[in-house]
Coordinates of C-alpha atoms in Angstrom, one line a residue:
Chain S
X421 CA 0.0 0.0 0.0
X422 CA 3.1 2.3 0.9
X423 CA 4.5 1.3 -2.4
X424 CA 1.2 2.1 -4.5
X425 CA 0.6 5.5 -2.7
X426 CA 4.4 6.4 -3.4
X427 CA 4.1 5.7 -6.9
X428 CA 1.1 7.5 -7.3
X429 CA 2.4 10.8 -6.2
X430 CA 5.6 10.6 -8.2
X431 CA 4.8 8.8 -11.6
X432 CA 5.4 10.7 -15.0
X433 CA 2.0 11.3 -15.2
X434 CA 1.1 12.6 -11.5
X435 CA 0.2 16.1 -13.0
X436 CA -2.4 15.1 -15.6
X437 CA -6.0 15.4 -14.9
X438 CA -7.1 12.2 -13.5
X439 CA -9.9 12.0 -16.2
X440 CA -7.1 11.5 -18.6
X441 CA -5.8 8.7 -16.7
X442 CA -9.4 7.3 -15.7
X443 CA -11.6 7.6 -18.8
X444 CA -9.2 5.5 -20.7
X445 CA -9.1 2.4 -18.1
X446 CA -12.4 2.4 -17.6
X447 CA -12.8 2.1 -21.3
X448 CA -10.4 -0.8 -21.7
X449 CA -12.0 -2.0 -18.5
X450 CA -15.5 -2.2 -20.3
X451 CA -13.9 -3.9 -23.3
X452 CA -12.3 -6.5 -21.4
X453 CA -16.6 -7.3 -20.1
X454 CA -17.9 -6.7 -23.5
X455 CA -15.9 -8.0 -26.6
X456 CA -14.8 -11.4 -27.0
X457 CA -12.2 -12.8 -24.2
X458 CA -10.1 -14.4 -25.4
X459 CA -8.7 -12.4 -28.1
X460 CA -9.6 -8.9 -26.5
X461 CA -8.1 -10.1 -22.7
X462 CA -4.5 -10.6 -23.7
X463 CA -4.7 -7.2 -25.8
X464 CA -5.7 -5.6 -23.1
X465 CA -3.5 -6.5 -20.5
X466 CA -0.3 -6.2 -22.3
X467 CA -1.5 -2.7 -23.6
X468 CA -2.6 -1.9 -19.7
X469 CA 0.9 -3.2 -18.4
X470 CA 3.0 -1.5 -21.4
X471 CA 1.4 2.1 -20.9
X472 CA 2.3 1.5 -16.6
X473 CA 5.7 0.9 -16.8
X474 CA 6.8 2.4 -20.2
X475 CA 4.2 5.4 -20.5
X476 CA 4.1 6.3 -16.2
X477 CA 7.8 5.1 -15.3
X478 CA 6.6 2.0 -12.8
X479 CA 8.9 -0.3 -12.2
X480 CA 8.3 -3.9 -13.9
X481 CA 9.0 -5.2 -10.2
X482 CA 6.2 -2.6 -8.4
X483 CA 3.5 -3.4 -11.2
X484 CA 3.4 -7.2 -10.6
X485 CA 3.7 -7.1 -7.0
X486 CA 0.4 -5.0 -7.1
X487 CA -1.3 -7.5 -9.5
X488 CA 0.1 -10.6 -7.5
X489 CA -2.0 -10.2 -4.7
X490 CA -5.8 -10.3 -6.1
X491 CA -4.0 -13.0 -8.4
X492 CA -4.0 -15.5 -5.5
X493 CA -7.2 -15.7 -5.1
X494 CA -8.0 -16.1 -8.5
X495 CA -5.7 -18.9 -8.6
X496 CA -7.4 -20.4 -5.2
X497 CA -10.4 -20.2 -7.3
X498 CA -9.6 -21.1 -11.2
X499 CA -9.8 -24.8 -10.9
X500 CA -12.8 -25.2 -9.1
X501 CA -14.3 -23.8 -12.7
X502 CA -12.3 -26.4 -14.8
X503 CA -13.7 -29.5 -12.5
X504 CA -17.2 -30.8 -12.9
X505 CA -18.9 -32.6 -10.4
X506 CA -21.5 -35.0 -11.7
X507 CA -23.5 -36.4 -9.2
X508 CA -25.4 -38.2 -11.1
X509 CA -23.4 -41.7 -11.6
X510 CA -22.4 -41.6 -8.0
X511 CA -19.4 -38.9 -7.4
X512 CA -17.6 -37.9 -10.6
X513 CA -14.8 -36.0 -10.6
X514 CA -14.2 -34.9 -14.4
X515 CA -12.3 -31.7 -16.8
X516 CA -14.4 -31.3 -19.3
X517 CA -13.3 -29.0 -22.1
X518 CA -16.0 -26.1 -21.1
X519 CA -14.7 -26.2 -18.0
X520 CA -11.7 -25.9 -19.0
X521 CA -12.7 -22.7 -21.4
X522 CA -14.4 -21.0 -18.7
X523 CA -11.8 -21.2 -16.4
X524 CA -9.3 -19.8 -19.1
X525 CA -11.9 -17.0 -19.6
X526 CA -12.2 -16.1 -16.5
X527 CA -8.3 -15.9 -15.5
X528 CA -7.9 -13.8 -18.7
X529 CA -10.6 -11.3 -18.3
X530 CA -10.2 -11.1 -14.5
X531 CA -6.5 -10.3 -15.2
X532 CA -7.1 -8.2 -17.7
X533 CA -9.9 -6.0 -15.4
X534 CA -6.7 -5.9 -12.7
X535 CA -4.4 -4.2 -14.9
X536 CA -6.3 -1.6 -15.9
X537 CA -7.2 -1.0 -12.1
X538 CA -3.4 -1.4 -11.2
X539 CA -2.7 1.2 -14.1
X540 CA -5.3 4.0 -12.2
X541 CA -4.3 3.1 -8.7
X542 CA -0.3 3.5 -10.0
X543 CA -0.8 6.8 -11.5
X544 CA -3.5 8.7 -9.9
X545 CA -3.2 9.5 -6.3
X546 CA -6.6 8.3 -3.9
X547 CA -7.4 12.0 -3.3
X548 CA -7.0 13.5 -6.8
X549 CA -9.8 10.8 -7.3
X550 CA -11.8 11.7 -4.3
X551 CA -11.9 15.4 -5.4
X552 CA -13.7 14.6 -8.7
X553 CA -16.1 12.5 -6.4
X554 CA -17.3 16.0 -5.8
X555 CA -17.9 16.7 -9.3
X556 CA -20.4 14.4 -9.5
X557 CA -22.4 15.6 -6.6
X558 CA -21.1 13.7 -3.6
X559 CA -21.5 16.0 -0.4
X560 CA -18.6 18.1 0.5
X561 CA -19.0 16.9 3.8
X562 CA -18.6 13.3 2.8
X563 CA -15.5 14.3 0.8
X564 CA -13.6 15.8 3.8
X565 CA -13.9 12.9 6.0
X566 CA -12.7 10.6 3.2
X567 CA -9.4 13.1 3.2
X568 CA -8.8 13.3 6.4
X569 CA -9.0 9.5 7.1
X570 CA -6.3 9.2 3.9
X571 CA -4.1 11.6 5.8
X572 CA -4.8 9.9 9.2
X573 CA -3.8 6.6 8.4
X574 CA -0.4 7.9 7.5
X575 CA 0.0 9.5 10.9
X576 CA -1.6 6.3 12.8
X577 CA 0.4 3.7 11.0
X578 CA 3.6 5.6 11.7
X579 CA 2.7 5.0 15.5
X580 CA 1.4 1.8 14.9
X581 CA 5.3 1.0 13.9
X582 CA 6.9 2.8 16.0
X583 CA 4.8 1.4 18.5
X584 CA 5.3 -2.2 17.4
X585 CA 8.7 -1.6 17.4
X586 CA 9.1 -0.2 20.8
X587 CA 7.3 -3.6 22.1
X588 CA 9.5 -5.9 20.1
X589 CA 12.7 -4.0 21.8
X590 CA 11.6 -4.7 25.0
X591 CA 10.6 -8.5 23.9
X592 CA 7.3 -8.1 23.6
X593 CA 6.8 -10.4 20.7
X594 CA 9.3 -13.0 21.5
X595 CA 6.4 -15.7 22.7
X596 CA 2.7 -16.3 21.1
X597 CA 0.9 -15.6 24.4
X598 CA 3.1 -12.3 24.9
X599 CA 2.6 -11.2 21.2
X600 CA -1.7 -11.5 21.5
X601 CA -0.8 -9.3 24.6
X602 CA 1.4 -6.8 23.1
X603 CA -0.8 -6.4 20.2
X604 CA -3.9 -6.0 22.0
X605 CA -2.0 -3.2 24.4
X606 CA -0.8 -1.5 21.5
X607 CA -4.5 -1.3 19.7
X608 CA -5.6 0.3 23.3
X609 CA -3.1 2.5 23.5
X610 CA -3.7 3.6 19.6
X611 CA -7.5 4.2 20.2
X612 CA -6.4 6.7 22.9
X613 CA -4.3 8.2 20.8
X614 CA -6.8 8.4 17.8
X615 CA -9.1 10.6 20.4
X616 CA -6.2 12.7 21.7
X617 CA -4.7 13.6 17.7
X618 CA -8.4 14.3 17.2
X619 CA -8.4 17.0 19.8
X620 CA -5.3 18.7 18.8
X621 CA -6.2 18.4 15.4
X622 CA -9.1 20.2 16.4
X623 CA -7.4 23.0 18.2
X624 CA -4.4 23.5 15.4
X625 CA -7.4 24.0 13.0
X626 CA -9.2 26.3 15.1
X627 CA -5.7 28.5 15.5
X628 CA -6.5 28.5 11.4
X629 CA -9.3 29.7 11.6
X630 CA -11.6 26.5 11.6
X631 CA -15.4 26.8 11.5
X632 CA -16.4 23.3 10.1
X633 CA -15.6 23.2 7.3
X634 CA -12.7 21.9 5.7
X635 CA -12.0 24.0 2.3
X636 CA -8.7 24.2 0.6
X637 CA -7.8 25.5 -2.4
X638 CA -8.4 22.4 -5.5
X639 CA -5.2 21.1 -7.6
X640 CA -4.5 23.2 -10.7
X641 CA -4.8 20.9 -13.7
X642 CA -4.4 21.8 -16.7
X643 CA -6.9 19.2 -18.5
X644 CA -5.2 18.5 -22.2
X645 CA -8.1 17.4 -24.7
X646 CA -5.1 16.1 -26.9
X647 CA -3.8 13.6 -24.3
X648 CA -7.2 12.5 -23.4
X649 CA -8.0 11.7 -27.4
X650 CA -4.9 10.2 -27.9
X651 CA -5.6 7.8 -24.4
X652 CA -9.6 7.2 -26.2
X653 CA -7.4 6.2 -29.2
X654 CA -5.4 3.9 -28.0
X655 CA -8.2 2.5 -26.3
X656 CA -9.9 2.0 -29.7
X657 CA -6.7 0.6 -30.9
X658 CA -7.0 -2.2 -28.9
X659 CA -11.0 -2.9 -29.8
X660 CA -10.2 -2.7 -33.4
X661 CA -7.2 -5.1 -33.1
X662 CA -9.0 -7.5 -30.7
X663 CA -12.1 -7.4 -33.8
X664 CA -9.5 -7.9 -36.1
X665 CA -7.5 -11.2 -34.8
X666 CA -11.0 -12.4 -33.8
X667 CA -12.0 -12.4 -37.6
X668 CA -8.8 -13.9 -38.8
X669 CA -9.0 -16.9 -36.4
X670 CA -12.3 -17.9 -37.0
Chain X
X1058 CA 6.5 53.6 26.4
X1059 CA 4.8 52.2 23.0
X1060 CA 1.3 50.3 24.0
X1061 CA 2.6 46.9 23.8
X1062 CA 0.5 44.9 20.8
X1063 CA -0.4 41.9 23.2
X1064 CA -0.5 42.1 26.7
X1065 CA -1.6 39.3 28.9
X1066 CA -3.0 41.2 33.0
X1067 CA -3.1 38.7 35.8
X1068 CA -3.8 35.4 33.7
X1069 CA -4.8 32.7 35.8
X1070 CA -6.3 28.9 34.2
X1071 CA -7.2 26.2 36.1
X1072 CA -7.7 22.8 34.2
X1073 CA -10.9 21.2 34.1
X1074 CA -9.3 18.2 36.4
X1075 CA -8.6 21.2 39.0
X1076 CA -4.6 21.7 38.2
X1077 CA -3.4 25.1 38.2
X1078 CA -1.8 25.9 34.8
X1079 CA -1.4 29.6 35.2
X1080 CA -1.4 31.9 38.3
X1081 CA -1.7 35.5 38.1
X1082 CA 0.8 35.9 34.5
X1083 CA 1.9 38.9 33.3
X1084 CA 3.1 39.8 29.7
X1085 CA 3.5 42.2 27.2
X1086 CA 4.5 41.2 23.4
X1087 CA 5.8 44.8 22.0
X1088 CA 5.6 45.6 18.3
X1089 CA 8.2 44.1 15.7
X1090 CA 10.1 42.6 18.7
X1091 CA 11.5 38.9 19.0
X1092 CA 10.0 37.6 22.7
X1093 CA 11.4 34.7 23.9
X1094 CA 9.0 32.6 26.4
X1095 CA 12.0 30.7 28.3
X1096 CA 10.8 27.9 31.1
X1097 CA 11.4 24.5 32.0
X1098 CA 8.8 21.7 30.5
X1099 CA 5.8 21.9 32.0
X1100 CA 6.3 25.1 33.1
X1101 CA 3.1 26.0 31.8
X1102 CA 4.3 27.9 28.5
X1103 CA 2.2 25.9 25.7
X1104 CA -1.1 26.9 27.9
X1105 CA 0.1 30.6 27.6
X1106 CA 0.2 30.0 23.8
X1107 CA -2.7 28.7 23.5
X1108 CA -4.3 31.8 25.5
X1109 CA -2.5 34.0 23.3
X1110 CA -5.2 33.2 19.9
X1111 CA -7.8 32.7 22.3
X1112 CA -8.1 28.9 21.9
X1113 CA -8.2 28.9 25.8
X1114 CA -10.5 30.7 27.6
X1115 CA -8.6 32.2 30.8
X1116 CA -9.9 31.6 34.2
X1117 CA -9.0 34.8 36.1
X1118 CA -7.2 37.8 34.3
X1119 CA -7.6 39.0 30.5
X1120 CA -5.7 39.6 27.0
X1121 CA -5.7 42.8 25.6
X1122 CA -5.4 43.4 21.7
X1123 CA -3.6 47.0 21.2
X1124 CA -4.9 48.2 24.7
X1125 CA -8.2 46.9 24.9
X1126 CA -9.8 43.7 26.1
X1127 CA -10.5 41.1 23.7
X1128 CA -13.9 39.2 24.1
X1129 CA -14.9 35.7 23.1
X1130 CA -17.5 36.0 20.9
X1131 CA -17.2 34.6 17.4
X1132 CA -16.3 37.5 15.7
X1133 CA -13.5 38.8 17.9
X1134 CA -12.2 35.4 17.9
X1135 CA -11.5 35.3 14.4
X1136 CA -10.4 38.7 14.0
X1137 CA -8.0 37.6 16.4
X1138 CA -7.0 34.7 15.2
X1139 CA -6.5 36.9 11.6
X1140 CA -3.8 38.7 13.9
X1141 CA -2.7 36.8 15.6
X1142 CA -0.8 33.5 14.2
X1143 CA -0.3 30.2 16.4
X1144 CA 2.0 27.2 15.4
X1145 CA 1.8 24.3 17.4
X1146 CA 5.0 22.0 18.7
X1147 CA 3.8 19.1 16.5
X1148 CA 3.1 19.7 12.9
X1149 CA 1.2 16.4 12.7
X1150 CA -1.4 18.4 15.1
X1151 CA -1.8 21.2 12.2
X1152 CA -1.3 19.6 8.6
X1153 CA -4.5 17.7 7.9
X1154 CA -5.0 18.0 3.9
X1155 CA -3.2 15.6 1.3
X1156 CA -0.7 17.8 -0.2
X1157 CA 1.1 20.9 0.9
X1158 CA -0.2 23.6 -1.1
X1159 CA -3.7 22.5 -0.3
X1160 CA -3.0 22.6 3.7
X1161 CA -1.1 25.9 3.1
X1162 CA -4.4 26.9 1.5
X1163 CA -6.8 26.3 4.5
X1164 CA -6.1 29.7 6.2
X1165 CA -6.6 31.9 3.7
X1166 CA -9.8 30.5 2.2
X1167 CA -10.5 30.5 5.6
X1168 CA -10.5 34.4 5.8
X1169 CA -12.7 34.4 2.7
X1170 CA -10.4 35.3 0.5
X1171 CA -10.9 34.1 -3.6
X1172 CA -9.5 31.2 -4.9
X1173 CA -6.9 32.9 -7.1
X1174 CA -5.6 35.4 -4.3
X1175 CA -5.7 32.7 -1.6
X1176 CA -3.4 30.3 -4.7
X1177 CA -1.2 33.8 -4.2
X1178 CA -0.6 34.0 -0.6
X1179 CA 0.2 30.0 -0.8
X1180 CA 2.6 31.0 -3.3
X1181 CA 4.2 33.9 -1.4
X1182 CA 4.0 31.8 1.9
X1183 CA 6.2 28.5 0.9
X1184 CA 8.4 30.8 -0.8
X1185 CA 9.1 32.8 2.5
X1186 CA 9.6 29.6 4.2
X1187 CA 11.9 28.2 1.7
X1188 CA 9.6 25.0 0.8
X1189 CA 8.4 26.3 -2.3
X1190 CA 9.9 23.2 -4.3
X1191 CA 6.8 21.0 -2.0
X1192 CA 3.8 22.4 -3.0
X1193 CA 2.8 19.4 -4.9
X1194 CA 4.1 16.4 -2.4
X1195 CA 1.9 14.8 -0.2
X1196 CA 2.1 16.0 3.6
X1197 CA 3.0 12.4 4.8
X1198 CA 6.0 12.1 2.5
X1199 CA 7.9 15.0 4.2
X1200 CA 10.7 14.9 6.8
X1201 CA 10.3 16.5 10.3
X1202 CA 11.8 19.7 9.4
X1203 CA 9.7 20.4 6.3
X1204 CA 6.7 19.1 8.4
X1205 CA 7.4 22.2 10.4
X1206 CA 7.9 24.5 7.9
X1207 CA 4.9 23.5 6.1
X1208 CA 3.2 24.1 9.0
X1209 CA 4.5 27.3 9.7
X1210 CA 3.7 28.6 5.9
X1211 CA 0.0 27.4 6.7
X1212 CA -0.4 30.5 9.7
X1213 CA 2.3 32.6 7.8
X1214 CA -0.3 32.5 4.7
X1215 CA -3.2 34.4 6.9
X1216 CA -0.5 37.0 7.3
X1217 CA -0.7 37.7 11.0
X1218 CA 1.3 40.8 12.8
X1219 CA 2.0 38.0 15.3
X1220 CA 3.4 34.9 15.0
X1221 CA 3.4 32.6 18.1
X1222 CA 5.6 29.5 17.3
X1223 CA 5.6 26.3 20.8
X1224 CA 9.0 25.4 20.8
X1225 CA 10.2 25.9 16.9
X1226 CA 13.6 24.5 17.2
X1227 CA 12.5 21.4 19.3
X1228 CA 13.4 18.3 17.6
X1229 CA 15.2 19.6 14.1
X1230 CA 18.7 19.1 13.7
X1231 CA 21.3 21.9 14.0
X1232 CA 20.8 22.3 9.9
X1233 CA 17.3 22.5 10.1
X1234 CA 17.4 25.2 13.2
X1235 CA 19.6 27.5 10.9
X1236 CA 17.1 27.1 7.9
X1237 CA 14.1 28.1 10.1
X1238 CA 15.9 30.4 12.0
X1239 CA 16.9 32.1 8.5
X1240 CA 13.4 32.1 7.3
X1241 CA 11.6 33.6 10.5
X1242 CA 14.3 36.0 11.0
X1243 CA 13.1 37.4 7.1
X1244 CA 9.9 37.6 8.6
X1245 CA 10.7 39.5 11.5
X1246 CA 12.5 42.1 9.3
X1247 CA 9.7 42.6 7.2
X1248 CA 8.1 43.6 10.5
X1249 CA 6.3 40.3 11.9
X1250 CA 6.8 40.0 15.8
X1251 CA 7.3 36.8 17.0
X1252 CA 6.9 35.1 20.1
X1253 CA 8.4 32.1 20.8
X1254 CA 8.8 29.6 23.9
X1255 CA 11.8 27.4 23.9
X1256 CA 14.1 25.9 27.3
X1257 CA 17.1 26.4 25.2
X1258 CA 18.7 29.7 27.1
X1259 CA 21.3 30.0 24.2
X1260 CA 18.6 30.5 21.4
X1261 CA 17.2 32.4 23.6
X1262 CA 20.2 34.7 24.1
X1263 CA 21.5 34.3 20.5
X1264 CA 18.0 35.4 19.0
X1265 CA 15.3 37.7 21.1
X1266 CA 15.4 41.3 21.6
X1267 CA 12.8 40.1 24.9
X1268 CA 12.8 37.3 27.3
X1269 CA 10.5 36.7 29.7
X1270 CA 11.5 33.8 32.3
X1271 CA 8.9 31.7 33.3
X1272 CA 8.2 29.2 36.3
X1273 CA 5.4 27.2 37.2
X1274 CA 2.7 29.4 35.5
X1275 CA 4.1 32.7 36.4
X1276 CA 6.2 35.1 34.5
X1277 CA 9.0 35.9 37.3
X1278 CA 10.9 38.5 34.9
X1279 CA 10.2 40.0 31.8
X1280 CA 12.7 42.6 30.0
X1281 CA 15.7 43.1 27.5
X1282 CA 17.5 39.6 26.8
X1283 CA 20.9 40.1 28.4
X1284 CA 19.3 41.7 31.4
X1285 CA 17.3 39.1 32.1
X1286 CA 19.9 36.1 31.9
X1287 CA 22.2 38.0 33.3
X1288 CA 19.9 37.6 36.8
X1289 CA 21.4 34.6 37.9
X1290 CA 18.8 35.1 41.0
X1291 CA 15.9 34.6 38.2
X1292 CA 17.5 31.6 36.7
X1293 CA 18.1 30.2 39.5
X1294 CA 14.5 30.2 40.7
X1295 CA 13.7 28.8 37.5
X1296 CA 15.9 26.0 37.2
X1297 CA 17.7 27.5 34.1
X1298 CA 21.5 27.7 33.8
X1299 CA 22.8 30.9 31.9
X1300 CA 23.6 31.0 28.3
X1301 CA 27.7 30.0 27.8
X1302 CA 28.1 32.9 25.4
X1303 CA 26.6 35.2 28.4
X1304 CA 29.4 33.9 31.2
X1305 CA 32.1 33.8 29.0
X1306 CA 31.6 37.4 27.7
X1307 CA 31.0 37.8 31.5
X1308 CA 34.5 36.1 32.6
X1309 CA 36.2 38.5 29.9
X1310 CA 34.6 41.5 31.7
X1311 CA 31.8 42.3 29.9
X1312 CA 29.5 41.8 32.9
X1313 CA 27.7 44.2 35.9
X1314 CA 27.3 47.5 33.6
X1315 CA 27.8 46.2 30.2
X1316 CA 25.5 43.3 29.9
X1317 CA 23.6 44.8 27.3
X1318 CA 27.2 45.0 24.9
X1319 CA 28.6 42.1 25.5
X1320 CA 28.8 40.3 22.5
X1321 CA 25.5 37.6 21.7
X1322 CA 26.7 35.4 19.0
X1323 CA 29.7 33.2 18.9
X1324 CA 31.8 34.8 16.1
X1325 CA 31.3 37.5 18.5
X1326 CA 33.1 36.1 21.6
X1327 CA 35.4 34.8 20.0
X1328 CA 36.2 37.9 18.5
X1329 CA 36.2 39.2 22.1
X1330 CA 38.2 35.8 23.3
X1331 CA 40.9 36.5 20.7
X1332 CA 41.3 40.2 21.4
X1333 CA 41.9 39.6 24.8
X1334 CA 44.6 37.0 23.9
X1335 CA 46.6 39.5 22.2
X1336 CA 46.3 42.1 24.7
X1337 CA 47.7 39.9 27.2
X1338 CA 50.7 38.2 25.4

């Protein structure tokens, strides 16, 4: 999460409106559901995976480690597509070769979908997509608290480590039965200090001027029609090409 | 004598758990002066601060804005608050928004300023605080030091006469104390008066036109800087030792009558120190 959140706030493309960035995955995103699988999937995940490292500057390494997490689970739960159960003549265990297609499908359009999500997430930071929450009518007051919980979890997970750390200095992890009791003194002692940053929060805002409402100024982007044609176009790219080698293998 | 800016009469605050914070302070924060607030930890100073924007509301006693006693009604509070800036010890307790320029922004849409001259004072606020190259990074991603300068841009953007800093040099390294140092000292020429509490006597000595010595809640002395170290009586009472710079010039015979010329940085006595060397060989 560290790793994502750094990456999103230094990529090449930081700067750009995050509708330049979004429009175009969700696009490729909705391809990936709509047009055939198998042809379209593959397109779209090397396209995805090209633009993140060679068009944002994220490292090969970064990009997989993001998509390698939801890809456990979709290889926990692949095979139990490819098996058929019949019940019928007793217990049958059996692949059949539709099984075997769906499971394919599913692996390809599921990894596909990631990519395009592991594209936004690496290049758009979560409050650049917050703000344009707003845009779309989301109340102001909704939109604050979602901010200042992204900023708070920075401040609380820093204390969470230092706090682990402290413990594990002092042996507190060094036995099971010690651990559960280190751990659940440390979430104590965090839920205090959640209440107690909350107050001083409170009081450095009010020395701002506070009054309940949390306004600052928006980010200055400088939207580019240009880069967000030449995103839609590549996004076409990849449905003509996917309609294309569809035709030819048929 | 000038009407001081801020004076505090016979403060006195009693915590809602019944422990006396303040007794019976006195204080006057002049125009364009450097006031150093010099105690021992819990001596009570950060509760002073917070008196000082009217974030506490004072038991006994009052604060008076250019003469005349300042209320706690919503309005007077934030005209106060307009002039008069606060900067808490820990930046963590002030930055709340996701990326510098935004935080910095907070104060001055706060004053109801426009977007585009609020964007202005931003600008002309990292740039006096030398962290201009940040506006775009995220507020967790900073170091200590530019935590603390962010923080201070975000109260230096509502442009107050006053700028009340709790302990600025706590916790940065001797780099980091120069660069702030540099920065508020720019400030204070352009005519900003700053108050500041610290326990270190020697910034104190190096860097205030004022101190004022404080001990559990009270102000016991209040006056020109070399003056008031130079009361080893005053110090002693408040369990401060006197600035090196101070007893040295002292030892080289600078003290009694001309405490007020003996030298206050170190180039200065050692100027002084190496003078004195030649004279005697």
């Amino acid at each position: 999460m560290r790793a994502i959140d750094h990456y999103a706030w230094t990529n090449r493309w930081r700067d750009w409106h995050p509708v330049e960035k979004g429009l175009p995955a969700i696009s490729l995103l909705v391809l990936t559901l709509i047009l055939p699988p198998l042809t379209t999937a593959p397109l779209v995940l090397a396209g995805a995976m090209l633009t993140t490292v060679y068009g944002a500057g994220i490292p090969w390494r970064t990009l997989v480690s993001v998509l390698a997490a939801p890809l456990m689970f979709l290889l926990a739960g692949i095979p139990f597509l490819a098996i058929s159960v019949d019940f019928a003549s007793g217990f049958d265990l059996a692949l059949s070769p539709e099984g075997l297609q769906l499971a394919l499908v599913t692996a390809l359009r599921a990894l596909a979908a990631m990519s395009c999500l592991a594209f936004l997430i690496l290049t758009t930071p979560l409050t650049d997509g917050v703000l344009l929450l707003r845009r779309i009518g989301i109340p102001a007051g909704v939109i604050e608290l979602i901010l200042l919980i992204y900023r708070l979890i920075f401040v609380f997970s820093e204390r969470a480590l230092t706090g682990r750390q402290a413990q594990a200095a002092r042996l507190g992890y060094s036995r099971l039965d010690r651990s559960v009791r280190s751990l659940g003194l440390l979430g104590g002692n965090l839920f205090q200090r959640a209440l107690e940053q909350a107050r001083r929060l409170e009081i450095g805002l009010m020395a701002r001027g506070y009054t309940g409402e949390l306004r600052v100024l928006p980010p200055q982007w400088k939207p580019s029609w240009t880069r967000l044609v030449a995103g839609m176009m590549g996004v076409g790219l990849v449905g003509l090409a996917s309609g294309w080698l569809a035709r030819s293998l048929s | 004598m000038n009407e001081p800016l801020l004076a505090v009469r016979g403060l006195e605050y009693i915590y809602p758990g019944g422990v006396v914070a303040l007794r019976g302070l006195n204080l006057s924060i002049e125009r364009g002066q450097k006031l150093a607030i010099l105690g021992p930890n819990g001596s009570g100073k950060t509760t002073l601060l917070l008196h000082l924007n009217g974030l506490c509301k004072p038991t006994r006693g009052e604060i008076q804005l250019d003469g005349q006693p300042v209320g706690y009604d919503h309005q007077t509070l934030n005209h106060w608050r307009r002039r008069v800036g606060l900067i808490l010890q820990e930046p963590n307790d002030q930055l709340f928004a996701a990326t510098v320029s935004q935080d910095v922004s907070f104060g001055p849409l706060n004053l109801g300023l426009s977007d585009a001259e609020a964007g202005e004072r931003v600008r002309e606020a990292l740039e006096a605080l030398r962290v201009a190259h940040l506006a775009g990074r995220p507020t967790h991603a900073l170091s200590f030091g530019q935590k603390k300068r962010v923080a201070i841009a975000g109260v230096l953007a509502m442009r107050p006469e006053i700028l009340v800093l709790d302990e600025p040099t706590a916790g940065l390294d001797p780099h980091g104390v120069t660069h702030l140092l540099g920065a508020l000292q720019q400030l204070y020429e352009a005519g900003t008066t700053l108050v500041f509490s610290t326990h270190d006597v020697e910034l104190a000595y190096a860097w205030a036109d004022q101190v004022a010595v404080f001990y559990e809640g009270a102000v016991l002395r209040q006056g020109e800087t070399a003056l008031v170290l130079g009361d080893r009586e005053v110090l002693r009472q408040s369990r401060l030792r006197p600035p090196l710079l101070l007893e040295i010039a002292e030892a080289l015979g600078n003290g009694g009558d001309h405490l007020q010329s003996a030298p206050r940085s170190r180039e200065g006595v050692l100027a002084l120190l190496q003078e004195r060397l030649a004279g005697n060989s």
